[in-house]
Amino acid sequence: MTPDHDRSRSPGGRTLLSDLVRGHRLAAGLTQAELAGRAGVGVRTVRDLERGRATRPQRTTVDLLADALGLTGDDRREFVTTARPAPADPAPRVPAADDPGTPTALPQPVALLGRDRDVAEVSDLIGAHPVVSLVGLAGVGKSALALTVAHAVAARHPAGVVGVLVGEGSDTADVLAASAAVFGVSRLADLSCRLAGRPALLLVDAVERAPGPVAEALRSLTAAAPTLRVLVTGRRPVGLPGELVRPVAPLDVPPPGSRPTERADLDRWPAAALFAARLTQARHAPPTPAELPALAALVRRLGGLPLAVELMAARGRILDVTELLDRYGDRVLDLAAVRPGGQPAAGTVTLREAVATSYHLLAPAERAALRRLSAFRNRWSVELAEELLATGADRWDAVPLLDRLRELGLLSVRGTGPFRFRLLDAVRDFAAEQADAEGETDGIRLRHATVVAGLVRRTAPGLVGAELPGTVHLLDEATSDITAALAYAGERAPATALLLAAALPRWWRLRGRDVSGRRWLRRLLDDPRTAGVPPVLRAWALLGAARLAVEHGAGAEELPAARAALVTFTEVGDVTGELSARSVLCALLRGLGAHDEAREQAEAALSLATRHGRAREMAVAQHHLTWHDVRVGQLAGARRRLATVDRLAAQCGDQRLRLLARADLAELTRWEGRYAEAVEQGRRAAAALVELGDPGRLRRVVGTVGLALALQGRIDDASAVVAELWPSGPVPRPRRPSAAERWDPPGAGRDVRPEDALRGLIEGQVALHRGDRELAAEWFAAAAEAASGGADRRDLVEALVGLAASTGEVAVLDRLDRARQVTGVSLLPREEELLYSLVAQRDRARRG
């Protein structure tokens, strides 16, 4: 063992090794692919060994193949010796120090990205523990980190900072001889005199190549020289008393769903910054803005492993980042350095082989547990892990397992919340492959879906009330697992999928997923395999579909579902379900123009909530009744109701309800003609809604601000709001387009949403202030069309008032009258003033 260990090949080993591999494989009755799958190595590795292309495989690869072939005793020794013959010259080759008091110099460290905290922590640990082990997967950067730390603490170790690299087949004497040599002495007995009581640091790299001999040697070294500190790197701990194990995690990667548009956003994540830097070196050009989202996704797939990042970036000489993601995003386990012609470079291992080495260090029960944990797609908690790992009624303590996985560098632990555990992507992919090979995948995924459904069912009640922010955050953390569970259970266990989906509508609505969420519920409700689910579960699913339909103007389709849910909840005496059903019916009926029945549902809900002392549901009912006051022009009464909503919501700690009341107050203030005050109130509410989510309500309150600005005459500010809500503007034309031609609602290919009427109202008022009545009329007409199917028919009346005022056409008044008769909406004083002269003109014409 030496700082640059011998890599010579034994003469004639090529033919003998290829014959041995092929012979043992055939004797075991395995194909090359089956042997590779058992060993956790690439098929190419087996193929190259049998063809004589690889003559000196890594020791870890040899051990994996021997395990997979079931070799023991003399057969195993012959196989290992043939594949990895002993070094021709085991003596250490270290340059002697010119001065016994001067340590042998270590190589200069490379610049590290994102490791400042690691360097500081490990530097502190060295002073407090005799042996510190940096453990982790191959390629995670253990050696680079250790070298940087060694240089950082050199001043604190005046007797020397030196290093040795463990070679294959080294024994205890080799390790002791090499360690003594780098300090300039020939015997262990002389080391204490050499150090003379001064602190020294020994860096021992790649201890997994001879773990037993290294452990024995370090016991002797630390006993002989008490002032010696040892920093070791390996894929597993040494196992010494007093050893401090410090796992080395991969570099931080951008979170799921992130789509950076600027390089500065990307460089906040060390793995992405490293990839961008290496890509720039490889192709002599930095990543383009268009490549940044793919770059973020690619480094997530690489798990932040520095070696994988470097190897992938090298391929950027030929492919752009999007092509790299498409070509290699699902093949990261096979990533390795390659020679010209596509063959693996000598002495390198794939990520699969690197993970397989650590995987085979686990006990069989630990491997089985890891295969189960591979079902999780993102972060998870100890409790979720225990649920997933439970068999029947038996539960077991997952903490020792998680500690073992972390110790081997297979598990990432980030943050302080409960959802802080995550398998590295490469580890998860490898474990999933092993689960496939064992025929366990279906059972694991079904168990995962059941566990996720249980999590969501327990968590969903927190989507109302004081726990809303924390609950939304927890479900956001579990988004990828929810998606995976729905996808699997929807095909294989639809009753479980319905149980999961029925608990998600409030979260889907807050996250703007009302269309896809409703589609899931409808698909599962229509599946004949869910016909036997409990009636209450079916009622919650029906109500969820109706709740989501309100968000995208499809209430008419789901009105029967909401009525059916109300009947079920009433029959079984489920007060919570009945209150929820009446609340959804209020919104549905108001959107369909059935205002009287909507008011009756709100009053019934208020009475039921009052009898049962449900402050939040009382606030919800009062909130619905507010809009009936607005409809008949009783703005003062509406203001009093909103104050009641705010008080009751504060009483039960429901911050979302308070925000909605404040957003509605801004709209009420605008109707009262106090535009500056409405702008201020709306902006405060919008800022809070950004933190909460709820994109539908956020768009509404921002639109209210824009309309108040337009009515106030602040045209540029109002136009800025339009650009914010509808960023994709109309295509320029040589002539002025009509409003219908310019209409560009958000989301290509999607039906116009009711809140899109706000754009027509804002643009119409802007055109009026600019004196362009013709264009104003076009926008007001478009707004009326968009509002005709919306829940807030006051928008329809406001659009028709604007259309009448901008055109001066008496015929518009007749349309307005018909709309008011259907909706029951009363004109506000400001609107009556706008139409006064036109109404008088119509009256004179009728009298004449």
mmCIF file of C-alpha atoms in Angstrom, residues 599 622 624-641 826:
data_model
loop_
_atom_site.group_PDB
_atom_site.id
_atom_site.type_symbol
_atom_site.label_atom_id
_atom_site.label_comp_id
_atom_site.label_asym_id
_atom_site.label_seq_id
_atom_site.Cartn_x
_atom_site.Cartn_y
_atom_site.Cartn_z
ATOM 1 C CA ARG A 599 -79.344 32.150 -0.071
ATOM 2 C CA GLN A 622 -71.962 34.691 6.630
ATOM 3 C CA HIS A 624 -71.886 33.488 1.350
ATOM 4 C CA LEU A 625 -74.676 35.775 2.578
ATOM 5 C CA THR A 626 -72.420 38.796 2.035
ATOM 6 C CA TRP A 627 -72.784 38.387 -1.717
ATOM 7 C CA HIS A 628 -76.539 38.290 -1.503
ATOM 8 C CA ASP A 629 -76.423 41.664 0.231
ATOM 9 C CA VAL A 630 -74.189 42.940 -2.581
ATOM 10 C CA ARG A 631 -76.574 41.546 -5.173
ATOM 11 C CA VAL A 632 -79.453 43.655 -3.900
ATOM 12 C CA GLY A 633 -77.257 46.710 -3.427
ATOM 13 C CA GLN A 634 -77.080 46.630 0.387
ATOM 14 C CA LEU A 635 -73.380 47.476 0.592
ATOM 15 C CA ALA A 636 -73.581 48.633 4.217
ATOM 16 C CA GLY A 637 -75.082 45.292 5.227
ATOM 17 C CA ALA A 638 -72.404 43.468 3.271
ATOM 18 C CA ARG A 639 -69.716 45.439 5.100
ATOM 19 C CA ARG A 640 -71.222 44.448 8.462
ATOM 20 C CA ARG A 641 -71.276 40.784 7.427
ATOM 21 C CA SER A 826 -79.378 45.856 -8.249
#
